[in-house]
């Protein structure tokens, strides 16, 4: 709105400079780009991210399998484990030595993270593995994939709007600097004779 008002304000003003009109047109162009190009870029990137993430989620659901593992014993802490007094994010998980059967039928044994607070021998928990029984992460949830895609779209739109506004401000700054430089040159030419009687006659 400020850009439109600027154009109307300067259209018939006798004090209007060419740079004033250019600034108003630049502001209007930036506004239109922010209203059209930024949402379009966000929609495009969000759509591409959504397709890619949903495809990845489908592939992970096909390649990863939940199996039941049985706790053999609680594993000893390693130096890389967090201090028990300061650990907070992994309190609900414990390192255990466990047995499980891979989707191909082979028996597996290894140290894994179990979603158990106080694991005891014989406790069962769910573990995600690939087709050969190797432990992998849980597959990406389709809802989480959609949320990530939406965030990517919003982030792209915001970044695009920021770049447009930043470019507009940079161009306006350059125009103002050129205007000030012109004033300095004009003042340096008129300054020595400013206010003297008979100057210019």
Coordinates of N, CA and C in Angstrom, one line a residue:
X1 N 0.8 -1.2 0.0 CA 0.0 0.0 0.0 C 0.9 1.3 0.0
X2 N 2.0 1.2 0.7 CA 2.9 2.3 0.8 C 3.4 2.7 -0.6
X3 N 3.7 1.6 -1.4 CA 4.2 1.8 -2.7 C 3.2 2.4 -3.6
X4 N 1.9 2.0 -3.5 CA 0.9 2.6 -4.4 C 0.6 4.0 -4.0
X5 N 0.6 4.3 -2.7 CA 0.4 5.7 -2.2 C 1.6 6.5 -2.7
X6 N 2.8 6.0 -2.7 CA 4.0 6.7 -3.1 C 3.9 7.1 -4.6
X7 N 3.4 6.2 -5.4 CA 3.2 6.5 -6.8 C 2.1 7.6 -7.0
X8 N 1.0 7.5 -6.3 CA 0.0 8.5 -6.5 C 0.5 9.9 -5.9
X9 N 1.2 9.8 -4.9 CA 1.7 11.1 -4.2 C 2.7 11.8 -5.1
X10 N 3.6 11.0 -5.8 CA 4.6 11.7 -6.6 C 4.2 11.9 -8.1
X11 N 3.1 11.4 -8.5 CA 2.8 11.4 -9.9 C 2.7 12.8 -10.5
X12 N 2.0 13.7 -9.8 CA 1.8 15.1 -10.3 C 2.5 16.2 -9.5
X13 N 3.4 15.7 -8.6 CA 4.1 16.7 -7.7 C 5.2 17.4 -8.5
X14 N 5.3 18.7 -8.5 CA 6.4 19.4 -9.2 C 7.7 19.2 -8.5
X15 N 7.8 18.8 -7.2 CA 9.0 18.6 -6.6 C 9.6 17.1 -6.8
X16 N 8.8 16.4 -7.5 CA 9.2 15.0 -7.7 C 10.5 14.9 -8.5
X17 N 11.4 14.0 -8.0 CA 12.7 13.7 -8.7 C 12.5 12.4 -9.3
X18 N 13.3 12.1 -10.3 CA 13.3 10.8 -11.0 C 13.5 9.7 -10.0
X19 N 14.4 9.9 -9.0 CA 14.7 8.8 -8.1 C 13.5 8.5 -7.2
X20 N 12.7 9.6 -6.9 CA 11.5 9.3 -6.0 C 10.6 8.4 -6.7
X21 N 10.3 8.7 -8.0 CA 9.4 7.8 -8.8 C 10.0 6.4 -8.9
X22 N 11.4 6.3 -9.1 CA 12.0 5.0 -9.3 C 11.9 4.2 -8.0
X23 N 12.0 4.9 -6.8 CA 11.9 4.2 -5.5 C 10.5 3.7 -5.3
X24 N 9.5 4.5 -5.7 CA 8.1 4.1 -5.6 C 7.8 2.9 -6.5
X25 N 8.3 2.9 -7.7 CA 8.1 1.8 -8.6 C 8.8 0.5 -8.1
X26 N 10.0 0.7 -7.6 CA 10.8 -0.4 -7.0 C 10.0 -1.0 -5.8
X27 N 9.5 -0.2 -5.0 CA 8.7 -0.7 -3.8 C 7.5 -1.5 -4.3
X28 N 6.8 -1.0 -5.3 CA 5.6 -1.7 -5.8 C 6.0 -3.0 -6.5
X29 N 7.1 -3.0 -7.2 CA 7.6 -4.3 -7.8 C 8.0 -5.3 -6.8
X30 N 8.7 -4.8 -5.7 CA 9.0 -5.7 -4.6 C 7.8 -6.3 -3.9
X31 N 6.8 -5.4 -3.7 CA 5.6 -5.9 -3.0 C 4.9 -7.0 -3.9
X32 N 4.8 -6.7 -5.2 CA 4.2 -7.7 -6.0 C 4.9 -9.0 -6.1
X33 N 6.3 -8.9 -6.1 CA 7.1 -10.1 -6.1 C 6.9 -10.9 -4.8
X34 N 6.9 -10.2 -3.7 CA 6.7 -10.8 -2.4 C 5.3 -11.5 -2.3
X35 N 4.3 -10.9 -2.9 CA 3.0 -11.5 -2.8 C 2.8 -12.6 -3.8
X36 N 3.5 -12.6 -4.9 CA 3.3 -13.6 -5.9 C 4.5 -14.7 -6.0
X37 N 5.7 -14.1 -6.1 CA 6.9 -15.0 -6.3 C 7.2 -15.8 -5.1
X38 N 7.2 -15.2 -3.9 CA 7.6 -15.9 -2.7 C 6.6 -17.1 -2.4
X39 N 5.3 -16.9 -2.4 CA 4.4 -18.0 -2.2 C 4.5 -19.1 -3.3
X40 N 4.8 -18.7 -4.5 CA 4.9 -19.6 -5.6 C 6.2 -20.5 -5.4
X41 N 7.3 -19.8 -5.0 CA 8.5 -20.6 -4.8 C 8.4 -21.5 -3.6
X42 N 7.7 -21.0 -2.5 CA 7.4 -21.9 -1.4 C 6.6 -23.1 -1.7
X43 N 5.6 -22.9 -2.5 CA 4.7 -24.0 -2.9 C 5.5 -25.0 -3.8
X44 N 6.3 -24.5 -4.7 CA 7.1 -25.4 -5.6 C 8.0 -26.2 -4.7
X45 N 8.8 -25.6 -3.9 CA 9.8 -26.3 -3.1 C 9.1 -27.2 -2.1
X46 N 8.0 -26.8 -1.5 CA 7.3 -27.6 -0.5 C 6.7 -28.9 -1.2
X47 N 6.2 -28.7 -2.5 CA 5.7 -29.8 -3.2 C 6.8 -30.8 -3.6
X48 N 7.9 -30.3 -4.0 CA 9.0 -31.2 -4.4 C 9.5 -31.9 -3.1
X49 N 9.7 -31.2 -2.0 CA 10.1 -31.8 -0.8 C 9.1 -32.9 -0.3
X50 N 7.8 -32.6 -0.4 CA 6.8 -33.5 0.0 C 6.9 -34.8 -0.8
X51 N 7.0 -34.7 -2.1 CA 7.1 -35.9 -3.0 C 8.4 -36.7 -2.6
X52 N 9.5 -36.0 -2.4 CA 10.7 -36.7 -2.1 C 10.7 -37.4 -0.8
X53 N 10.1 -36.7 0.2 CA 10.1 -37.3 1.6 C 9.0 -38.4 1.6
X54 N 7.9 -38.3 0.9 CA 6.9 -39.4 0.9 C 7.5 -40.6 0.2
X55 N 8.3 -40.4 -0.8 CA 8.9 -41.5 -1.5 C 9.9 -42.2 -0.6
X56 N 10.7 -41.4 0.1 CA 11.7 -42.0 1.0 C 11.0 -42.7 2.2
X57 N 9.9 -42.2 2.7 CA 9.1 -42.9 3.7 C 8.6 -44.2 3.2
X58 N 8.1 -44.2 2.0 CA 7.6 -45.5 1.4 C 8.7 -46.5 1.3
X59 N 9.8 -46.1 0.8 CA 11.0 -47.0 0.6 C 11.4 -47.5 2.0
X60 N 11.5 -46.6 3.0 CA 11.9 -47.1 4.3 C 10.9 -48.1 4.9
X61 N 9.6 -47.9 4.7 CA 8.6 -48.8 5.2 C 8.7 -50.2 4.5
X62 N 9.1 -50.2 3.2 CA 9.3 -51.4 2.5 C 10.6 -52.2 2.9
X63 N 11.6 -51.4 3.2 CA 12.9 -52.0 3.5 C 13.2 -52.3 5.0
X64 N 12.4 -51.7 5.9 CA 12.7 -51.8 7.3 C 11.5 -52.6 7.9
X65 N 11.9 -53.5 8.9 CA 10.9 -54.4 9.4 C 11.0 -54.3 11.0
X66 N 9.8 -54.3 11.6 CA 9.8 -54.3 13.1 C 9.9 -55.8 13.5
X67 N 10.8 -56.1 14.4 CA 11.0 -57.4 15.0 C 11.0 -57.3 16.5
X68 N 10.7 -58.4 17.2 CA 10.7 -58.4 18.6 C 12.1 -58.9 19.1
X69 N 12.7 -58.2 20.0 CA 14.0 -58.5 20.5 C 13.8 -58.9 22.0
X70 N 14.7 -59.8 22.5 CA 14.6 -60.2 23.9 C 15.9 -59.7 24.6
X71 N 15.7 -59.1 25.8 CA 16.9 -58.7 26.5 C 17.6 -59.9 27.1
X72 N 18.9 -59.9 26.9 CA 19.8 -60.9 27.5 C 20.3 -60.3 28.9
X73 N 20.8 -59.1 28.8 CA 21.3 -58.4 30.0 C 21.5 -57.0 29.6
X74 N 21.6 -56.1 30.6 CA 21.9 -54.7 30.4 C 23.3 -54.6 30.1
X75 N 23.6 -53.8 29.1 CA 25.0 -53.6 28.6 C 25.7 -52.6 29.5
X76 N 27.0 -52.8 29.6 CA 27.9 -51.9 30.4 C 27.9 -50.6 29.7
X77 N 28.1 -49.5 30.5 CA 28.2 -48.2 29.9 C 29.5 -48.0 29.3
X78 N 29.6 -47.3 28.2 CA 30.8 -47.0 27.5 C 31.2 -45.5 27.8
X79 N 32.4 -45.1 27.5 CA 32.8 -43.7 27.8 C 32.0 -42.7 26.9
X80 N 31.4 -43.2 25.9 CA 30.6 -42.3 25.0 C 29.2 -42.1 25.5
X81 N 28.7 -43.0 26.5 CA 27.4 -42.8 27.0 C 27.3 -41.6 27.9
X82 N 26.2 -40.9 27.9 CA 26.1 -39.7 28.8 C 26.2 -40.1 30.2
X83 N 26.6 -39.1 31.0 CA 26.6 -39.3 32.5 C 25.2 -39.6 33.0
X84 N 25.0 -40.6 33.9 CA 23.6 -40.8 34.3 C 23.0 -39.7 35.1
X85 N 23.8 -38.8 35.7 CA 23.2 -37.7 36.4 C 22.8 -36.6 35.5
X86 N 23.4 -36.5 34.3 CA 23.1 -35.4 33.4 C 22.3 -35.8 32.2
X87 N 22.1 -37.1 32.0 CA 21.4 -37.5 30.9 C 19.9 -37.2 31.0
X88 N 19.3 -36.6 30.0 CA 17.9 -36.3 30.0 C 17.2 -36.8 28.8
X89 N 17.8 -36.6 27.6 CA 17.1 -37.0 26.4 C 17.0 -38.5 26.1
X90 N 17.9 -39.2 26.8 CA 18.0 -40.7 26.5 C 17.6 -41.5 27.7
X91 N 16.9 -40.8 28.7 CA 16.6 -41.5 29.9 C 15.6 -42.7 29.7
X92 N 14.8 -42.6 28.7 CA 13.8 -43.7 28.4 C 14.4 -44.8 27.6
X93 N 15.7 -44.7 27.2 CA 16.3 -45.8 26.4 C 17.5 -46.3 27.2
X94 N 17.7 -47.6 27.1 CA 18.8 -48.3 27.8 C 19.6 -49.1 26.8
X95 N 20.9 -49.2 27.0 CA 21.7 -50.1 26.1 C 21.7 -51.5 26.7
X96 N 21.3 -52.5 25.8 CA 21.1 -53.8 26.3 C 21.8 -54.8 25.3
X97 N 22.1 -55.9 25.8 CA 22.5 -57.0 24.9 C 21.2 -57.8 24.6
X98 N 20.9 -58.0 23.3 CA 19.6 -58.6 23.0 C 19.7 -59.6 21.9
X99 N 18.7 -60.5 21.8 CA 18.6 -61.5 20.8 C 17.4 -61.2 19.9
X100 N 17.5 -61.3 18.6 CA 16.3 -61.2 17.8 C 16.5 -62.1 16.5
X101 N 15.4 -62.3 15.9 CA 15.4 -63.1 14.6 C 15.1 -62.1 13.5
X102 N 16.1 -62.2 12.5 CA 16.0 -61.3 11.3 C 14.8 -61.7 10.4
X103 N 14.3 -60.8 9.6 CA 13.3 -61.2 8.6 C 13.6 -62.4 7.7
X104 N 14.9 -62.6 7.5 CA 15.3 -63.8 6.7 C 15.5 -65.0 7.5
X105 N 15.1 -65.0 8.8 CA 15.1 -66.2 9.6 C 16.4 -66.4 10.4
X106 N 17.4 -65.7 10.2 CA 18.7 -65.9 11.0 C 18.6 -65.3 12.3
X107 N 19.2 -65.9 13.3 CA 19.3 -65.4 14.7 C 20.4 -64.3 14.8
X108 N 20.0 -63.3 15.5 CA 21.0 -62.1 15.6 C 21.2 -61.8 17.1
X109 N 22.3 -61.3 17.4 CA 22.6 -60.9 18.8 C 23.5 -59.7 18.7
X110 N 23.2 -58.7 19.6 CA 24.0 -57.5 19.6 C 23.6 -56.5 20.7
X111 N 24.4 -55.5 20.8 CA 24.1 -54.4 21.8 C 23.3 -53.4 21.1
X112 N 22.1 -53.0 21.6 CA 21.2 -52.1 21.0 C 20.6 -51.2 22.0
X113 N 19.9 -50.1 21.6 CA 19.2 -49.3 22.4 C 17.8 -49.8 22.5
X114 N 17.3 -50.0 23.8 CA 15.9 -50.5 24.0 C 15.1 -49.4 24.6
X115 N 13.9 -49.3 24.2 CA 12.9 -48.3 24.8 C 12.4 -48.9 26.1
X116 N 13.3 -49.1 27.0 CA 12.9 -49.7 28.3 C 13.6 -48.8 29.4
X117 N 12.9 -48.5 30.5 CA 13.5 -47.7 31.6 C 14.4 -48.6 32.4
X118 N 13.9 -49.8 32.8 CA 14.7 -50.7 33.6 C 14.6 -52.1 33.0
X119 N 15.5 -52.3 32.0 CA 15.4 -53.6 31.3 C 15.8 -54.8 32.2
X120 N 15.1 -55.9 32.1 CA 15.4 -57.1 32.9 C 15.5 -58.2 31.9
X121 N 16.2 -59.2 32.2 CA 16.4 -60.4 31.4 C 15.1 -61.0 31.0
X122 N 14.9 -61.2 29.7 CA 13.6 -61.7 29.2 C 12.6 -60.7 28.7
X123 N 12.9 -59.4 29.0 CA 12.0 -58.4 28.5 C 12.0 -58.3 27.0
X124 N 10.8 -58.0 26.4 CA 10.8 -57.9 25.0 C 10.5 -56.5 24.6
X125 N 11.1 -56.1 23.4 CA 10.9 -54.7 22.9 C 10.9 -54.8 21.4
X126 N 10.4 -53.8 20.7 CA 10.4 -53.7 19.3 C 11.7 -53.1 18.8
X127 N 12.2 -53.7 17.7 CA 13.5 -53.2 17.1 C 13.3 -53.2 15.6
X128 N 13.8 -52.2 15.0 CA 13.7 -52.1 13.5 C 15.0 -52.6 12.9
X129 N 14.8 -53.4 11.8 CA 16.0 -54.0 11.1 C 15.7 -53.9 9.6
X130 N 16.8 -54.1 8.9 CA 16.7 -54.3 7.5 C 16.4 -55.7 7.2
X131 N 16.4 -56.1 5.9 CA 16.0 -57.5 5.5 C 17.0 -58.5 6.0
X132 N 18.3 -58.1 6.4 CA 19.3 -59.0 6.8 C 19.4 -59.0 8.3
X133 N 18.6 -58.2 9.0 CA 18.6 -58.2 10.5 C 19.5 -57.2 11.1
X134 N 20.1 -56.3 10.3 CA 20.9 -55.3 10.8 C 20.0 -54.2 11.4
X135 N 20.4 -53.6 12.5 CA 19.6 -52.6 13.2 C 19.6 -51.3 12.4
X136 N 18.4 -50.8 12.2 CA 18.3 -49.5 11.5 C 17.3 -48.6 12.3
X137 N 17.2 -47.4 11.9 CA 16.3 -46.5 12.6 C 14.8 -46.7 12.1
X138 N 13.9 -46.2 12.9 CA 12.5 -46.4 12.6 C 12.2 -45.6 11.3
X139 N 11.3 -46.2 10.4 CA 11.0 -45.5 9.2 C 10.3 -44.1 9.4
X140 N 10.5 -43.2 8.5 CA 10.0 -41.9 8.5 C 8.4 -42.0 8.5
X141 N 7.8 -41.3 9.4 CA 6.3 -41.3 9.4 C 5.8 -40.4 8.3
X142 N 4.8 -40.8 7.6 CA 4.2 -39.9 6.5 C 3.8 -38.6 7.0
X143 N 3.2 -38.5 8.2 CA 2.8 -37.2 8.8 C 4.0 -36.3 9.1
X144 N 5.1 -36.9 9.6 CA 6.3 -36.2 9.9 C 6.9 -35.7 8.5
X145 N 6.8 -36.5 7.5 CA 7.4 -36.1 6.2 C 6.6 -34.9 5.7
X146 N 5.3 -34.9 5.8 CA 4.5 -33.8 5.4 C 4.8 -32.6 6.2
X147 N 5.0 -32.7 7.5 CA 5.3 -31.5 8.3 C 6.7 -31.0 7.9
X148 N 7.7 -31.8 7.6 CA 9.0 -31.3 7.1 C 8.9 -30.6 5.8
X149 N 8.0 -31.2 4.9 CA 7.8 -30.5 3.6 C 7.2 -29.2 3.7
X150 N 6.2 -29.1 4.6 CA 5.5 -27.8 4.9 C 6.5 -26.8 5.4
X151 N 7.4 -27.2 6.3 CA 8.4 -26.3 6.9 C 9.4 -25.8 5.8
X152 N 9.7 -26.8 4.9 CA 10.6 -26.4 3.8 C 9.9 -25.4 2.9
X153 N 8.6 -25.5 2.6 CA 7.9 -24.6 1.8 C 7.8 -23.2 2.5
X154 N 7.5 -23.2 3.8 CA 7.4 -21.9 4.5 C 8.8 -21.2 4.6
X155 N 9.8 -22.0 4.8 CA 11.1 -21.5 4.9 C 11.6 -20.9 3.6
X156 N 11.3 -21.5 2.5 CA 11.6 -21.0 1.2 C 10.9 -19.7 0.8
X157 N 9.6 -19.7 1.2 CA 8.8 -18.5 0.9 C 9.4 -17.3 1.7
X158 N 9.7 -17.6 3.0 CA 10.2 -16.5 3.8 C 11.6 -16.0 3.3
X159 N 12.4 -17.0 2.9 CA 13.8 -16.7 2.4 C 13.7 -15.8 1.1
X160 N 12.7 -16.2 0.3 CA 12.5 -15.5 -1.0 C 12.0 -14.1 -0.7
X161 N 11.1 -13.9 0.2 CA 10.6 -12.6 0.6 C 11.7 -11.8 1.2
X162 N 12.5 -12.4 2.0 CA 13.7 -11.7 2.6 C 14.7 -11.2 1.6
X163 N 15.0 -12.1 0.6 CA 15.9 -11.7 -0.5 C 15.4 -10.6 -1.3
X164 N 14.1 -10.6 -1.6 CA 13.5 -9.5 -2.4 C 13.5 -8.2 -1.7
X165 N 13.1 -8.2 -0.4 CA 13.1 -7.0 0.4 C 14.6 -6.5 0.6
X166 N 15.5 -7.4 0.9 CA 16.9 -7.0 1.0 C 17.5 -6.4 -0.2
X167 N 17.1 -7.0 -1.4 CA 17.6 -6.4 -2.7 C 17.0 -5.0 -2.9
X168 N 15.7 -4.9 -2.5 CA 15.1 -3.5 -2.7 C 15.8 -2.5 -1.8
X169 N 16.0 -2.9 -0.6 CA 16.7 -1.9 0.4 C 18.1 -1.6 -0.1
X170 N 18.8 -2.6 -0.7 CA 20.2 -2.3 -1.2 C 20.1 -1.4 -2.4
X171 N 19.2 -1.6 -3.3 CA 19.1 -0.6 -4.4 C 18.7 0.8 -4.0
X172 N 17.7 0.9 -3.0 CA 17.4 2.2 -2.5 C 18.5 2.8 -1.8
X173 N 19.3 2.1 -1.0 CA 20.5 2.6 -0.4 C 21.5 3.2 -1.4
X174 N 21.7 2.4 -2.5 CA 22.6 2.9 -3.5 C 22.1 4.2 -4.2
X175 N 20.8 4.2 -4.4 CA 20.2 5.4 -5.0 C 20.3 6.6 -4.0
X176 N 20.1 6.4 -2.8 CA 20.2 7.5 -1.8 C 21.7 8.0 -1.7
X177 N 22.6 7.0 -1.7 CA 24.0 7.4 -1.7 C 24.4 8.2 -2.9
X178 N 23.9 7.9 -4.1 CA 24.2 8.6 -5.3 C 23.6 10.0 -5.2
X179 N 22.4 10.1 -4.6 CA 21.7 11.4 -4.4 C 22.5 12.3 -3.5
X180 N 23.0 11.7 -2.4 CA 23.8 12.5 -1.5 C 25.1 12.9 -2.1
X181 N 25.7 12.0 -2.9 CA 27.0 12.4 -3.6 C 26.7 13.6 -4.6
X182 N 25.6 13.5 -5.3 CA 25.2 14.7 -6.2 C 25.0 16.0 -5.4
X183 N 24.4 15.9 -4.2 CA 24.2 17.1 -3.4 C 25.6 17.6 -2.9
X184 N 26.5 16.7 -2.6 CA 27.8 17.1 -2.1 C 28.5 17.8 -3.2
X185 N 28.4 17.3 -4.5 CA 29.1 17.9 -5.6 C 28.5 19.3 -5.9
X186 N 27.2 19.4 -5.8 CA 26.5 20.7 -6.1 C 26.9 21.7 -5.0
X187 N 26.9 21.2 -3.8 CA 27.3 22.1 -2.7 C 28.7 22.6 -2.8
X188 N 29.6 21.7 -3.2 CA 31.0 22.1 -3.3 C 31.2 23.2 -4.4
X189 N 30.3 23.1 -5.4 CA 30.4 24.1 -6.5 C 29.8 25.5 -6.0
X190 N 28.7 25.4 -5.3 CA 28.0 26.6 -4.9 C 28.4 27.1 -3.5
X191 N 29.1 26.3 -2.7 CA 29.4 26.7 -1.4 C 30.2 27.9 -1.2
X192 N 31.3 28.1 -2.0 CA 32.2 29.3 -1.8 C 31.5 30.6 -2.0
X193 N 30.5 30.6 -2.9 CA 29.8 31.9 -3.2 C 28.4 32.0 -2.5
X194 N 28.1 31.0 -1.6 CA 26.8 31.0 -1.0 C 26.6 32.2 -0.1
X195 N 25.5 33.0 -0.4 CA 25.2 34.1 0.5 C 25.9 35.4 0.1
X196 N 26.8 35.5 -0.9 CA 27.5 36.7 -1.2 C 26.6 37.5 -2.1
X197 N 26.6 38.8 -1.9 CA 25.9 39.8 -2.7 C 26.4 39.8 -4.1
X198 N 25.5 39.7 -5.1 CA 25.9 39.8 -6.5 C 26.3 38.4 -7.0
X199 N 26.2 37.4 -6.3 CA 26.6 36.0 -6.8 C 25.7 35.6 -7.9
X200 N 26.3 35.2 -9.0 CA 25.6 34.8 -10.2 C 25.1 35.9 -11.1
X201 N 25.5 37.1 -10.8 CA 25.1 38.2 -11.7 C 26.3 38.7 -12.5

